[in-house]
mmCIF file of C-alpha atoms and ligand atoms in Angstrom:
data_model
loop_
_atom_site.group_PDB
_atom_site.id
_atom_site.type_symbol
_atom_site.label_atom_id
_atom_site.label_comp_id
_atom_site.label_asym_id
_atom_site.label_seq_id
_atom_site.Cartn_x
_atom_site.Cartn_y
_atom_site.Cartn_z
ATOM 1 C CA UNK A 1 220.639 115.991 143.824
ATOM 2 C CA UNK A 2 217.858 116.965 146.140
ATOM 3 C CA UNK A 3 214.473 117.408 144.587
ATOM 4 C CA UNK A 4 212.198 119.605 146.582
ATOM 5 C CA UNK A 5 208.617 119.298 145.652
ATOM 6 C CA UNK A 6 206.487 122.212 146.638
ATOM 7 C CA UNK A 7 202.968 122.113 145.424
ATOM 8 C CA UNK A 8 200.486 120.753 142.987
ATOM 9 C CA UNK A 9 196.962 121.973 143.213
ATOM 10 C CA UNK A 10 194.301 120.432 141.108
ATOM 11 C CA UNK A 11 190.856 121.829 140.907
ATOM 12 C CA UNK A 12 188.390 119.058 140.204
ATOM 13 C CA UNK A 13 184.789 120.024 140.385
ATOM 14 C CA UNK A 14 183.040 117.550 142.635
ATOM 15 C CA UNK A 15 179.773 118.487 144.156
ATOM 16 C CA UNK A 16 180.311 119.718 147.710
ATOM 17 C CA UNK A 17 176.988 118.311 148.774
ATOM 18 C CA UNK A 18 177.100 114.579 149.298
ATOM 19 C CA UNK A 19 174.962 112.815 146.767
ATOM 20 C CA UNK A 20 172.388 110.358 147.977
ATOM 21 C CA UNK A 21 174.108 107.001 148.196
ATOM 22 C CA UNK A 22 173.040 103.864 146.339
ATOM 23 C CA UNK A 23 170.263 102.148 148.297
ATOM 24 C CA UNK A 24 170.202 99.138 145.997
ATOM 25 C CA UNK A 25 173.212 97.563 144.394
ATOM 26 C CA UNK A 26 173.827 99.097 140.951
ATOM 27 C CA UNK A 27 174.334 96.552 138.175
ATOM 28 C CA UNK A 28 177.964 97.555 137.581
ATOM 29 C CA UNK A 29 178.868 96.390 141.087
ATOM 30 C CA UNK A 30 179.828 92.760 141.533
ATOM 31 C CA UNK A 31 179.852 91.452 145.097
ATOM 32 C CA UNK A 32 182.793 89.317 146.248
ATOM 33 C CA UNK A 33 183.316 87.382 149.460
ATOM 34 C CA UNK A 34 186.587 87.874 151.341
ATOM 35 C CA UNK A 35 186.221 84.306 152.652
ATOM 36 C CA UNK A 36 186.124 82.969 149.097
ATOM 37 C CA UNK A 37 189.501 81.443 148.107
ATOM 38 C CA UNK A 38 188.977 83.018 144.675
ATOM 39 C CA UNK A 39 188.442 86.472 146.174
ATOM 40 C CA UNK A 40 191.299 88.027 144.197
ATOM 41 C CA UNK A 41 189.926 86.890 140.843
ATOM 42 C CA UNK A 42 186.439 88.037 141.771
ATOM 43 C CA UNK A 43 187.722 91.354 143.075
ATOM 44 C CA UNK A 44 189.824 91.969 139.946
ATOM 45 C CA UNK A 45 186.728 91.437 137.784
ATOM 46 C CA UNK A 46 184.624 93.640 140.085
ATOM 47 C CA UNK A 47 187.104 96.510 139.965
ATOM 48 C CA UNK A 48 187.307 96.124 136.183
ATOM 49 C CA UNK A 49 183.516 96.493 135.943
ATOM 50 C CA UNK A 50 183.703 99.560 138.147
ATOM 51 C CA UNK A 51 186.357 101.161 135.898
ATOM 52 C CA UNK A 52 184.252 100.339 132.835
ATOM 53 C CA UNK A 53 181.263 102.095 134.402
ATOM 54 C CA UNK A 54 183.402 105.109 135.356
ATOM 55 C CA UNK A 55 184.399 105.775 131.741
ATOM 56 C CA UNK A 56 181.180 107.607 130.855
ATOM 57 C CA UNK A 57 180.649 108.822 134.452
ATOM 58 C CA UNK A 58 177.990 108.171 137.079
ATOM 59 C CA UNK A 59 175.750 111.251 137.127
ATOM 60 C CA UNK A 60 173.541 109.704 139.838
ATOM 61 C CA UNK A 61 176.402 110.199 142.332
ATOM 62 C CA UNK A 62 177.753 113.370 140.684
ATOM 63 C CA UNK A 63 180.766 111.592 139.245
ATOM 64 C CA UNK A 64 182.098 113.089 136.015
ATOM 65 C CA UNK A 65 183.421 110.835 133.211
ATOM 66 C CA UNK A 66 187.007 109.589 133.540
ATOM 67 C CA UNK A 67 187.284 109.386 129.748
ATOM 68 C CA UNK A 68 187.623 112.105 128.706
ATOM 69 C CA UNK A 69 188.665 113.501 132.061
ATOM 70 C CA UNK A 70 188.487 117.285 132.308
ATOM 71 C CA UNK A 71 190.733 119.038 134.799
ATOM 72 C CA UNK A 72 190.320 122.811 134.867
ATOM 73 C CA UNK A 73 193.770 123.605 136.279
ATOM 74 C CA UNK A 74 196.992 121.995 137.410
ATOM 75 C CA UNK A 75 199.514 124.275 139.101
ATOM 76 C CA UNK A 76 203.070 123.157 139.490
ATOM 77 C CA UNK A 77 205.741 124.807 141.556
ATOM 78 C CA UNK A 78 208.868 122.786 142.038
ATOM 79 C CA UNK A 79 212.413 123.849 142.739
ATOM 80 C CA UNK A 80 216.008 122.734 143.313
ATOM 81 C CA UNK A 81 216.895 119.876 141.049
ATOM 82 C CA UNK A 82 216.783 118.592 137.513
ATOM 83 C CA UNK A 83 213.290 119.972 137.331
ATOM 84 C CA UNK A 84 212.902 123.540 138.419
ATOM 85 C CA UNK A 85 209.580 124.598 137.165
ATOM 86 C CA UNK A 86 206.844 127.105 137.661
ATOM 87 C CA UNK A 87 204.076 125.929 135.408
ATOM 88 C CA UNK A 88 200.373 125.959 134.928
ATOM 89 C CA UNK A 89 198.277 123.658 132.807
ATOM 90 C CA UNK A 90 194.786 124.866 132.024
ATOM 91 C CA UNK A 91 191.746 123.246 130.426
ATOM 92 C CA UNK A 92 193.384 119.862 130.646
ATOM 93 C CA UNK A 93 191.689 116.991 128.827
ATOM 94 C CA UNK A 94 192.939 113.488 129.552
ATOM 95 C CA UNK A 95 191.815 110.636 127.318
ATOM 96 C CA UNK A 96 192.565 106.934 127.680
ATOM 97 C CA UNK A 97 191.473 105.987 131.199
ATOM 98 C CA UNK A 98 188.359 104.374 129.726
ATOM 99 C CA UNK A 99 190.609 101.564 128.541
ATOM 100 C CA UNK A 100 192.069 100.865 131.970
ATOM 101 C CA UNK A 101 192.802 97.193 132.433
ATOM 102 C CA UNK A 102 192.766 95.892 136.009
ATOM 103 C CA UNK A 103 195.674 93.496 136.552
ATOM 104 C CA UNK A 104 195.373 92.825 140.270
ATOM 105 C CA UNK A 105 193.042 93.666 143.127
ATOM 106 C CA UNK A 106 193.703 92.749 146.735
ATOM 107 C CA UNK A 107 191.978 93.877 149.899
ATOM 108 C CA UNK A 108 193.621 93.585 153.327
ATOM 109 C CA UNK A 109 191.446 91.403 155.551
ATOM 110 C CA UNK A 110 192.211 93.473 158.647
ATOM 111 C CA UNK A 111 192.492 97.091 157.526
ATOM 112 C CA UNK A 112 190.499 96.816 154.282
ATOM 113 C CA UNK A 113 193.212 98.845 152.565
ATOM 114 C CA UNK A 114 193.038 98.261 148.809
ATOM 115 C CA UNK A 115 195.966 97.233 146.669
ATOM 116 C CA UNK A 116 195.262 97.578 142.967
ATOM 117 C CA UNK A 117 197.420 97.299 139.853
ATOM 118 C CA UNK A 118 196.123 98.658 136.579
ATOM 119 C CA UNK A 119 197.479 99.170 133.086
ATOM 120 C CA UNK A 120 196.486 101.956 130.725
ATOM 121 C CA UNK A 121 197.729 101.282 127.181
ATOM 122 C CA UNK A 122 197.696 104.880 125.980
ATOM 123 C CA UNK A 123 196.978 108.178 127.683
ATOM 124 C CA UNK A 124 196.855 111.569 126.008
ATOM 125 C CA UNK A 125 197.001 114.736 128.075
ATOM 126 C CA UNK A 126 196.197 117.961 126.233
ATOM 127 C CA UNK A 127 195.987 121.473 127.521
ATOM 128 C CA UNK A 128 197.296 124.980 127.555
ATOM 129 C CA UNK A 129 200.586 125.429 129.337
ATOM 130 C CA UNK A 130 202.422 128.357 130.772
ATOM 131 C CA UNK A 131 205.942 127.433 131.764
ATOM 132 C CA UNK A 132 209.083 129.027 133.071
ATOM 133 C CA UNK A 133 211.815 126.819 134.405
ATOM 134 C CA UNK A 134 214.249 124.034 133.689
ATOM 135 C CA UNK A 135 213.769 120.418 132.685
ATOM 136 C CA UNK A 136 216.960 118.331 132.374
ATOM 137 C CA UNK A 137 218.824 121.578 133.032
ATOM 138 C CA UNK A 138 217.443 123.106 129.815
ATOM 139 C CA UNK A 139 215.829 126.454 130.423
ATOM 140 C CA UNK A 140 212.293 126.435 129.066
ATOM 141 C CA UNK A 141 209.994 129.391 128.640
ATOM 142 C CA UNK A 142 206.764 129.521 126.772
ATOM 143 C CA UNK A 143 203.029 129.280 126.720
ATOM 144 C CA UNK A 144 200.663 127.633 124.295
ATOM 145 C CA UNK A 145 199.118 124.289 123.503
ATOM 146 C CA UNK A 146 200.809 121.098 124.578
ATOM 147 C CA UNK A 147 200.238 117.397 124.655
ATOM 148 C CA UNK A 148 201.829 114.443 126.439
ATOM 149 C CA UNK A 149 201.332 110.794 125.546
ATOM 150 C CA UNK A 150 202.556 108.226 128.057
ATOM 151 C CA UNK A 151 202.155 104.682 126.754
ATOM 152 C CA UNK A 152 201.758 101.366 128.548
ATOM 153 C CA UNK A 153 201.404 102.937 131.967
ATOM 154 C CA UNK A 154 201.161 100.440 134.824
ATOM 155 C CA UNK A 155 200.055 101.936 138.107
ATOM 156 C CA UNK A 156 200.304 100.343 141.552
ATOM 157 C CA UNK A 157 197.770 101.948 143.834
ATOM 158 C CA UNK A 158 197.665 101.522 147.601
ATOM 159 C CA UNK A 159 194.561 103.065 149.147
ATOM 160 C CA UNK A 160 194.330 103.651 152.893
ATOM 161 C CA UNK A 161 190.830 102.953 154.046
ATOM 162 C CA UNK A 162 188.844 103.485 157.217
ATOM 163 C CA UNK A 163 185.473 101.882 157.733
ATOM 164 C CA UNK A 164 182.592 103.970 158.974
ATOM 165 C CA UNK A 165 178.870 103.554 159.308
ATOM 166 C CA UNK A 166 176.026 105.519 157.751
ATOM 167 C CA UNK A 167 172.389 104.477 158.239
ATOM 168 C CA UNK A 168 173.606 101.154 159.674
ATOM 169 C CA UNK A 169 175.528 100.432 156.479
ATOM 170 C CA UNK A 170 179.333 100.074 156.270
ATOM 171 C CA UNK A 171 181.205 102.508 154.029
ATOM 172 C CA UNK A 172 184.845 102.874 153.040
ATOM 173 C CA UNK A 173 186.459 106.195 153.828
ATOM 174 C CA UNK A 174 189.447 106.375 151.484
ATOM 175 C CA UNK A 175 191.831 108.658 153.375
ATOM 176 C CA UNK A 176 194.990 108.446 151.299
ATOM 177 C CA UNK A 177 196.162 107.086 147.961
ATOM 178 C CA UNK A 178 199.773 106.122 147.240
ATOM 179 C CA UNK A 179 200.794 105.575 143.653
ATOM 180 C CA UNK A 180 203.821 104.059 141.907
ATOM 181 C CA UNK A 181 203.825 103.953 138.148
ATOM 182 C CA UNK A 182 205.926 102.870 135.226
ATOM 183 C CA UNK A 183 205.607 103.892 131.613
ATOM 184 C CA UNK A 184 206.839 102.219 128.463
ATOM 185 C CA UNK A 185 207.246 105.443 126.510
ATOM 186 C CA UNK A 186 206.474 109.140 126.425
ATOM 187 C CA UNK A 187 205.851 111.445 123.510
ATOM 188 C CA UNK A 188 205.253 115.122 124.041
ATOM 189 C CA UNK A 189 204.962 118.407 122.251
ATOM 190 C CA UNK A 190 204.901 121.977 123.485
ATOM 191 C CA UNK A 191 203.874 124.590 120.945
ATOM 192 C CA UNK A 192 205.156 128.137 121.075
ATOM 193 C CA UNK A 193 208.190 127.409 123.247
ATOM 194 C CA UNK A 194 210.453 130.446 123.552
ATOM 195 C CA UNK A 195 207.574 132.521 122.217
ATOM 196 C CA UNK A 196 207.646 130.719 118.916
ATOM 197 C CA UNK A 197 211.290 130.937 117.885
ATOM 198 C CA UNK A 198 210.653 127.896 115.766
ATOM 199 C CA UNK A 199 214.174 126.505 115.334
ATOM 200 C CA UNK A 200 214.597 126.481 119.119
ATOM 201 C CA UNK A 201 211.105 125.120 119.646
ATOM 202 C CA UNK A 202 211.611 122.229 117.227
ATOM 203 C CA UNK A 203 215.055 121.273 118.511
ATOM 204 C CA UNK A 204 213.918 121.429 122.146
ATOM 205 C CA UNK A 205 210.856 119.260 121.509
ATOM 206 C CA UNK A 206 213.036 116.801 119.605
ATOM 207 C CA UNK A 207 215.535 116.732 122.470
ATOM 208 C CA UNK A 208 212.847 116.161 125.109
ATOM 209 C CA UNK A 209 211.312 113.315 123.066
ATOM 210 C CA UNK A 210 214.702 111.708 122.416
ATOM 211 C CA UNK A 211 215.371 111.865 126.167
ATOM 212 C CA UNK A 212 211.874 110.844 127.245
ATOM 213 C CA UNK A 213 213.095 108.546 129.992
ATOM 214 C CA UNK A 214 215.007 111.136 132.057
ATOM 215 C CA UNK A 215 212.262 113.666 131.228
ATOM 216 C CA UNK A 216 209.618 111.344 132.612
ATOM 217 C CA UNK A 217 211.800 110.569 135.659
ATOM 218 C CA UNK A 218 212.127 114.264 136.372
ATOM 219 C CA UNK A 219 208.367 114.697 136.104
ATOM 220 C CA UNK A 220 207.686 111.689 138.359
ATOM 221 C CA UNK A 221 207.002 113.582 141.624
ATOM 222 C CA UNK A 222 204.590 115.910 139.840
ATOM 223 C CA UNK A 223 202.828 113.156 137.947
ATOM 224 C CA UNK A 224 202.580 110.824 140.957
ATOM 225 C CA UNK A 225 201.017 113.538 143.067
ATOM 226 C CA UNK A 226 198.641 114.483 140.261
ATOM 227 C CA UNK A 227 197.485 110.890 139.788
ATOM 228 C CA UNK A 228 197.117 110.462 143.567
ATOM 229 C CA UNK A 229 194.984 113.597 143.858
ATOM 230 C CA UNK A 230 192.753 112.567 140.957
ATOM 231 C CA UNK A 231 192.318 109.007 142.236
ATOM 232 C CA UNK A 232 191.641 110.172 145.788
ATOM 233 C CA UNK A 233 188.895 112.525 144.603
ATOM 234 C CA UNK A 234 187.238 109.834 142.523
ATOM 235 C CA UNK A 235 187.559 107.072 145.105
ATOM 236 C CA UNK A 236 186.167 109.213 147.901
ATOM 237 C CA UNK A 237 183.194 110.182 145.788
ATOM 238 C CA UNK A 238 182.561 106.554 144.811
ATOM 239 C CA UNK A 239 182.963 104.945 148.211
ATOM 240 C CA UNK A 240 181.059 107.573 150.194
ATOM 241 C CA UNK A 241 178.177 106.655 147.866
ATOM 242 C CA UNK A 242 178.572 102.913 147.548
ATOM 243 C CA UNK A 243 178.001 100.803 150.680
ATOM 244 C CA UNK A 244 181.034 98.584 151.324
ATOM 245 C CA UNK A 245 178.960 95.416 151.643
ATOM 246 C CA UNK A 246 177.920 95.824 147.991
ATOM 247 C CA UNK A 247 181.584 95.239 147.108
ATOM 248 C CA UNK A 248 182.543 92.834 149.904
ATOM 249 C CA UNK A 249 179.567 90.748 150.946
ATOM 250 C CA UNK A 250 181.091 89.485 154.187
ATOM 251 C CA UNK A 251 182.650 92.761 155.308
ATOM 252 C CA UNK A 252 183.446 92.696 159.041
ATOM 253 C CA UNK A 253 181.381 95.564 160.375
ATOM 254 C CA UNK A 254 182.634 94.953 163.919
ATOM 255 C CA UNK A 255 185.843 96.697 162.813
ATOM 256 C CA UNK A 256 184.003 99.987 162.655
ATOM 257 C CA UNK A 257 185.022 102.284 165.446
ATOM 258 C CA UNK A 258 181.816 103.973 166.273
ATOM 259 C CA UNK A 259 182.440 107.421 167.564
ATOM 260 C CA UNK A 260 179.784 108.532 169.940
ATOM 261 C CA UNK A 261 179.525 112.187 170.725
HETATM 262 C C1 NAG B 301 203.933 97.084 129.462
HETATM 263 O O1 NAG B 301 204.739 97.158 130.641
HETATM 264 C C2 NAG B 301 204.860 95.958 131.359
HETATM 265 C C3 NAG B 301 205.723 96.189 132.605
HETATM 266 O O2 NAG B 301 205.717 97.493 133.062
HETATM 267 C C4 NAG B 301 205.477 94.895 130.481
HETATM 268 O O3 NAG B 301 205.535 93.676 131.199
HETATM 269 C C5 NAG B 301 204.662 94.726 129.219
HETATM 270 O O4 NAG B 301 205.293 93.815 128.360
HETATM 271 C C6 NAG B 301 204.465 96.052 128.488
HETATM 272 N N1 NAG B 301 203.524 95.871 127.390
HETATM 273 C C7 NAG B 301 203.673 96.464 126.209
HETATM 274 C C8 NAG B 301 202.594 96.217 125.202
HETATM 275 O O5 NAG B 301 204.637 97.160 125.955
HETATM 276 C C1 NAG B 302 187.259 110.168 156.707
HETATM 277 O O1 NAG B 302 188.577 110.262 157.227
HETATM 278 C C2 NAG B 302 189.023 111.594 157.388
HETATM 279 C C3 NAG B 302 190.486 111.538 157.810
HETATM 280 O O2 NAG B 302 190.704 110.665 158.877
HETATM 281 C C4 NAG B 302 188.147 112.289 158.416
HETATM 282 O O3 NAG B 302 188.560 113.617 158.568
HETATM 283 C C5 NAG B 302 186.697 112.249 157.920
HETATM 284 O O4 NAG B 302 185.854 112.815 158.896
HETATM 285 C C6 NAG B 302 186.279 110.816 157.646
HETATM 286 N N1 NAG B 302 184.923 110.834 157.043
HETATM 287 C C7 NAG B 302 183.958 110.032 157.457
HETATM 288 C C8 NAG B 302 182.665 110.180 156.752
HETATM 289 O O5 NAG B 302 184.113 109.183 158.338
#
């Protein structure tokens, strides 16, 4: 069955004006050397420290907390397939990313693309939903409060990176983020399904929970895109404000294609 994915728009409020970048290395940044045979271990620890610092946010570079993470709106429009949904999630609060555990961190020596694997033991997504569509071929209509709890999520993140120069310092321009994830379980609840016909609401929630694996598979395109958009926003904000040589001490600046105009 063909799944056609139309659109997810997330509105995350990042400051449009670039914040002043870090002139001195902040203490949550650990510098690693690509030439070091133990680069991967060092880099894993460095990325872990970065995640730990991101939990409460970095107001000095206009970065909001990632735990809890507030997302004003997620719009979903997806058709033709096991999921056929027109949905909106508003006032979304995501908790759990503060306990992200970095499992692996690699950096390509030529392109500087990042490859990162993380694990998040428990995530809770809460918000107000408005839904009309089908999941697992069950027609669903309703609006109200909802929550989703994916557990043991492992995420493989490939970040496409371009180097550029600002004030004679190298910076990473994260241009694209590709995500693959797996979860160990999913619990969910949607209140006021079918406008509160409670027998239908209870049985539908029970059915969706009992069939969490196909439910989560059918939500995969939406969730992947959502995670990619969130990560891209955060990574761009971080790396436009954090000189690359703070992270990688022996970064090859000769790779920078200086564009003269
Ligand atoms: C979490 O998932 C990974 C693989 O995706 C698995 O190896 C690990 O045992 C799981 N951990 C728990 C606590 O379920
Ligand atoms: C980052 O890359 C994007 C896409 O290639 C480009 O449009 C943008 O101008 C780049 N930003 C900087 C600061 O180099």
